[in-house]
mmCIF file of C-alpha atoms in Angstrom:
data_model
loop_
_atom_site.group_PDB
_atom_site.id
_atom_site.type_symbol
_atom_site.label_atom_id
_atom_site.label_comp_id
_atom_site.label_asym_id
_atom_site.label_seq_id
_atom_site.Cartn_x
_atom_site.Cartn_y
_atom_site.Cartn_z
ATOM 1 C CA UNK A 936 138.017 155.179 103.258
ATOM 2 C CA UNK A 937 135.482 156.571 100.979
ATOM 3 C CA UNK A 938 132.353 154.944 98.869
ATOM 4 C CA UNK A 939 132.791 153.703 95.362
ATOM 5 C CA UNK A 940 129.577 153.867 93.423
ATOM 6 C CA UNK A 941 129.852 150.930 90.058
ATOM 7 C CA UNK A 942 127.587 151.851 87.011
ATOM 8 C CA UNK A 943 125.443 149.424 86.962
ATOM 9 C CA UNK A 944 123.488 148.258 83.138
ATOM 10 C CA UNK A 945 120.665 150.497 81.933
ATOM 11 C CA UNK A 946 117.357 148.646 82.209
ATOM 12 C CA UNK A 947 114.526 150.322 80.235
ATOM 13 C CA UNK A 948 111.012 149.846 81.028
ATOM 14 C CA UNK A 949 108.310 149.236 79.169
ATOM 15 C CA UNK A 950 104.455 149.412 79.317
ATOM 16 C CA UNK A 951 103.085 147.747 76.730
ATOM 17 C CA UNK A 952 98.977 148.737 76.169
ATOM 18 C CA UNK A 953 97.491 146.366 73.835
ATOM 19 C CA UNK A 954 93.991 146.419 71.984
ATOM 20 C CA UNK A 955 91.362 144.216 74.518
ATOM 21 C CA UNK A 956 87.652 144.862 73.302
ATOM 22 C CA UNK A 957 84.967 142.253 74.183
ATOM 23 C CA UNK A 958 81.322 142.198 74.072
ATOM 24 C CA UNK A 959 78.787 139.498 75.973
ATOM 25 C CA UNK A 960 75.318 139.293 76.509
ATOM 26 C CA UNK A 961 74.516 139.928 79.708
ATOM 27 C CA UNK A 962 71.636 138.641 80.753
ATOM 28 C CA UNK A 963 71.045 134.845 79.991
ATOM 29 C CA UNK A 964 67.069 135.129 79.569
ATOM 30 C CA UNK A 965 68.780 137.988 77.035
ATOM 31 C CA UNK A 966 70.475 134.753 75.190
ATOM 32 C CA UNK A 967 67.303 134.455 72.943
ATOM 33 C CA UNK A 968 64.761 137.130 71.434
ATOM 34 C CA UNK A 969 61.155 136.785 70.409
ATOM 35 C CA UNK A 970 59.587 138.601 68.179
ATOM 36 C CA UNK A 971 55.758 137.341 68.291
ATOM 37 C CA UNK A 972 53.155 137.751 66.079
ATOM 38 C CA UNK A 973 49.935 137.371 67.353
ATOM 39 C CA UNK A 974 47.327 139.833 66.785
ATOM 40 C CA UNK A 975 46.095 142.052 63.879
ATOM 41 C CA UNK A 976 47.686 145.196 65.152
ATOM 42 C CA UNK A 977 51.239 142.859 65.916
ATOM 43 C CA UNK A 978 50.771 142.496 62.004
ATOM 44 C CA UNK A 979 50.102 145.800 60.649
ATOM 45 C CA UNK A 980 52.305 147.927 63.116
ATOM 46 C CA UNK A 981 55.478 145.473 63.704
ATOM 47 C CA UNK A 982 56.793 144.146 66.951
ATOM 48 C CA UNK A 983 59.860 144.707 69.285
ATOM 49 C CA UNK A 984 61.903 143.330 72.131
ATOM 50 C CA UNK A 985 63.155 145.544 74.372
ATOM 51 C CA UNK A 986 66.594 144.286 76.172
ATOM 52 C CA UNK A 987 67.914 146.227 79.044
ATOM 53 C CA UNK A 988 71.845 145.944 79.202
ATOM 54 C CA UNK A 989 71.444 143.678 76.573
ATOM 55 C CA UNK A 990 75.573 143.706 75.811
ATOM 56 C CA UNK A 991 78.338 144.352 78.049
ATOM 57 C CA UNK A 992 81.596 146.023 77.107
ATOM 58 C CA UNK A 993 85.043 146.217 78.099
ATOM 59 C CA UNK A 994 87.686 147.899 76.032
ATOM 60 C CA UNK A 995 90.537 149.081 76.992
ATOM 61 C CA UNK A 996 90.262 152.066 74.484
ATOM 62 C CA UNK A 997 87.876 153.777 71.470
ATOM 63 C CA UNK A 998 86.162 150.513 69.843
ATOM 64 C CA UNK A 999 82.936 149.597 67.299
ATOM 65 C CA UNK A 1000 80.193 147.059 67.815
ATOM 66 C CA UNK A 1001 78.943 145.484 65.302
ATOM 67 C CA UNK A 1002 76.195 142.837 64.867
ATOM 68 C CA UNK A 1003 75.770 140.508 61.203
ATOM 69 C CA UNK A 1004 72.765 137.820 60.660
ATOM 70 C CA UNK A 1005 74.172 134.468 60.208
ATOM 71 C CA UNK A 1006 71.693 134.105 56.892
ATOM 72 C CA UNK A 1007 70.233 136.928 54.840
ATOM 73 C CA UNK A 1008 66.824 134.170 55.112
ATOM 74 C CA UNK A 1009 65.154 132.238 58.109
ATOM 75 C CA UNK A 1010 63.828 129.685 56.761
ATOM 76 C CA UNK A 1011 60.974 127.107 57.388
ATOM 77 C CA UNK A 1012 59.796 125.071 54.843
ATOM 78 C CA UNK A 1013 59.687 127.171 51.450
ATOM 79 C CA UNK A 1014 58.947 129.967 53.386
ATOM 80 C CA UNK A 1015 61.140 133.193 54.011
ATOM 81 C CA UNK A 1016 61.275 136.106 56.098
ATOM 82 C CA UNK A 1017 64.634 138.419 54.876
ATOM 83 C CA UNK A 1018 66.215 139.720 58.113
ATOM 84 C CA UNK A 1019 67.044 142.884 56.289
ATOM 85 C CA UNK A 1020 63.106 143.178 57.755
ATOM 86 C CA UNK A 1021 64.427 143.483 61.235
ATOM 87 C CA UNK A 1022 65.799 146.685 62.639
ATOM 88 C CA UNK A 1023 68.333 147.136 65.804
ATOM 89 C CA UNK A 1024 67.879 150.023 67.632
ATOM 90 C CA UNK A 1025 71.221 150.800 70.524
ATOM 91 C CA UNK A 1026 70.996 152.661 73.249
ATOM 92 C CA UNK A 1027 72.601 153.104 76.703
ATOM 93 C CA UNK A 1028 72.919 151.211 79.179
ATOM 94 C CA UNK A 1029 72.374 151.523 83.331
ATOM 95 C CA UNK A 1030 76.588 151.884 82.601
ATOM 96 C CA UNK A 1031 76.761 153.477 79.511
ATOM 97 C CA UNK A 1032 79.909 154.354 77.548
ATOM 98 C CA UNK A 1033 80.881 157.660 78.186
ATOM 99 C CA UNK A 1034 81.211 159.532 74.773
ATOM 100 C CA UNK A 1035 79.574 157.018 72.650
ATOM 101 C CA UNK A 1036 77.406 157.529 69.788
ATOM 102 C CA UNK A 1037 74.418 155.047 69.581
ATOM 103 C CA UNK A 1038 72.825 153.823 66.125
ATOM 104 C CA UNK A 1039 69.169 154.023 65.341
ATOM 105 C CA UNK A 1040 67.188 151.454 62.989
ATOM 106 C CA UNK A 1041 70.204 149.978 61.739
ATOM 107 C CA UNK A 1042 68.925 147.122 59.072
ATOM 108 C CA UNK A 1043 69.775 143.199 60.473
ATOM 109 C CA UNK A 1044 71.878 141.924 57.412
ATOM 110 C CA UNK A 1045 74.630 138.672 56.798
ATOM 111 C CA UNK A 1046 77.146 141.502 56.274
ATOM 112 C CA UNK A 1047 78.242 143.660 60.054
ATOM 113 C CA UNK A 1048 76.144 146.772 60.682
ATOM 114 C CA UNK A 1049 77.392 149.276 63.316
ATOM 115 C CA UNK A 1050 75.405 150.018 66.121
ATOM 116 C CA UNK A 1051 77.766 151.646 68.026
ATOM 117 C CA UNK A 1052 80.917 153.498 68.346
ATOM 118 C CA UNK A 1053 83.189 155.088 71.001
ATOM 119 C CA UNK A 1054 86.399 156.752 71.279
ATOM 120 C CA UNK A 1055 86.577 155.633 74.988
ATOM 121 C CA UNK A 1056 87.180 152.749 76.668
ATOM 122 C CA UNK A 1057 85.147 151.055 79.509
ATOM 123 C CA UNK A 1058 84.796 147.918 81.764
ATOM 124 C CA UNK A 1059 81.584 146.868 82.334
ATOM 125 C CA UNK A 1060 79.694 149.156 80.111
ATOM 126 C CA UNK A 1061 76.448 148.386 79.355
ATOM 127 C CA UNK A 1062 74.137 148.711 76.261
ATOM 128 C CA UNK A 1063 70.512 148.114 75.302
ATOM 129 C CA UNK A 1064 69.351 146.759 72.083
ATOM 130 C CA UNK A 1065 65.327 147.127 70.933
ATOM 131 C CA UNK A 1066 64.901 144.654 67.893
ATOM 132 C CA UNK A 1067 61.964 145.101 65.849
ATOM 133 C CA UNK A 1068 60.541 143.526 63.195
ATOM 134 C CA UNK A 1069 58.257 144.799 60.623
ATOM 135 C CA UNK A 1070 55.109 146.008 60.118
ATOM 136 C CA UNK A 1071 52.460 146.584 57.600
ATOM 137 C CA UNK A 1072 52.007 142.585 57.471
ATOM 138 C CA UNK A 1073 55.011 141.794 56.178
ATOM 139 C CA UNK A 1074 54.366 138.406 57.963
ATOM 140 C CA UNK A 1075 51.153 137.880 56.806
ATOM 141 C CA UNK A 1076 51.479 134.523 54.833
ATOM 142 C CA UNK A 1077 54.656 133.351 56.979
ATOM 143 C CA UNK A 1078 52.389 131.111 59.131
ATOM 144 C CA UNK A 1079 52.321 127.689 57.702
ATOM 145 C CA UNK A 1080 49.639 124.767 59.104
ATOM 146 C CA UNK A 1081 50.163 122.638 61.345
ATOM 147 C CA UNK A 1082 53.190 124.543 63.317
ATOM 148 C CA UNK A 1083 52.218 127.255 66.315
ATOM 149 C CA UNK A 1084 54.018 128.884 66.499
ATOM 150 C CA UNK A 1085 55.682 128.936 62.986
ATOM 151 C CA UNK A 1086 59.131 129.879 63.559
ATOM 152 C CA UNK A 1087 62.055 131.815 61.453
ATOM 153 C CA UNK A 1088 65.745 131.540 62.948
ATOM 154 C CA UNK A 1089 68.914 132.882 62.410
ATOM 155 C CA UNK A 1090 72.099 133.492 64.649
ATOM 156 C CA UNK A 1091 73.364 136.608 65.844
ATOM 157 C CA UNK A 1092 76.815 137.727 66.199
ATOM 158 C CA UNK A 1093 78.100 140.521 67.858
ATOM 159 C CA UNK A 1094 81.707 141.646 67.383
ATOM 160 C CA UNK A 1095 83.489 144.414 69.039
ATOM 161 C CA UNK A 1096 86.784 145.819 67.195
ATOM 162 C CA UNK A 1097 88.920 148.215 68.390
ATOM 163 C CA UNK A 1098 89.953 151.863 67.340
#
């Protein structure tokens, strides 16, 4: 007796790819960044803090990394420092995103500024961030007596947007 072939129902298989991106500060010791002014040269020339592999990127495709400050000005008593006097520079970290474009000398503001743009995604890709405070004696009059040091603080938010 010949075997009989029965037609079964067709099934459609879909592979659905959704955007999934995140950026995190990698190194716990880098969750707080200090720009410390202590010498005449610091006030004259500005200071910087270089943070290697500061951001860890996971993205399933192209993306942009953006940063913004919680406030336009950091306050202490009746004095303030405008956040836009602080500049950020992004560079490739120890495991760089292939083909990424890194922004230099980006002003920190209360609105998002783009630091990195990439058409490629990646897993555990690293980005260095350098923070640079103003020179030219910009903060010379921001010391408050009996506060050592006088502290001005803002929170930064890094976001990653799928492209």
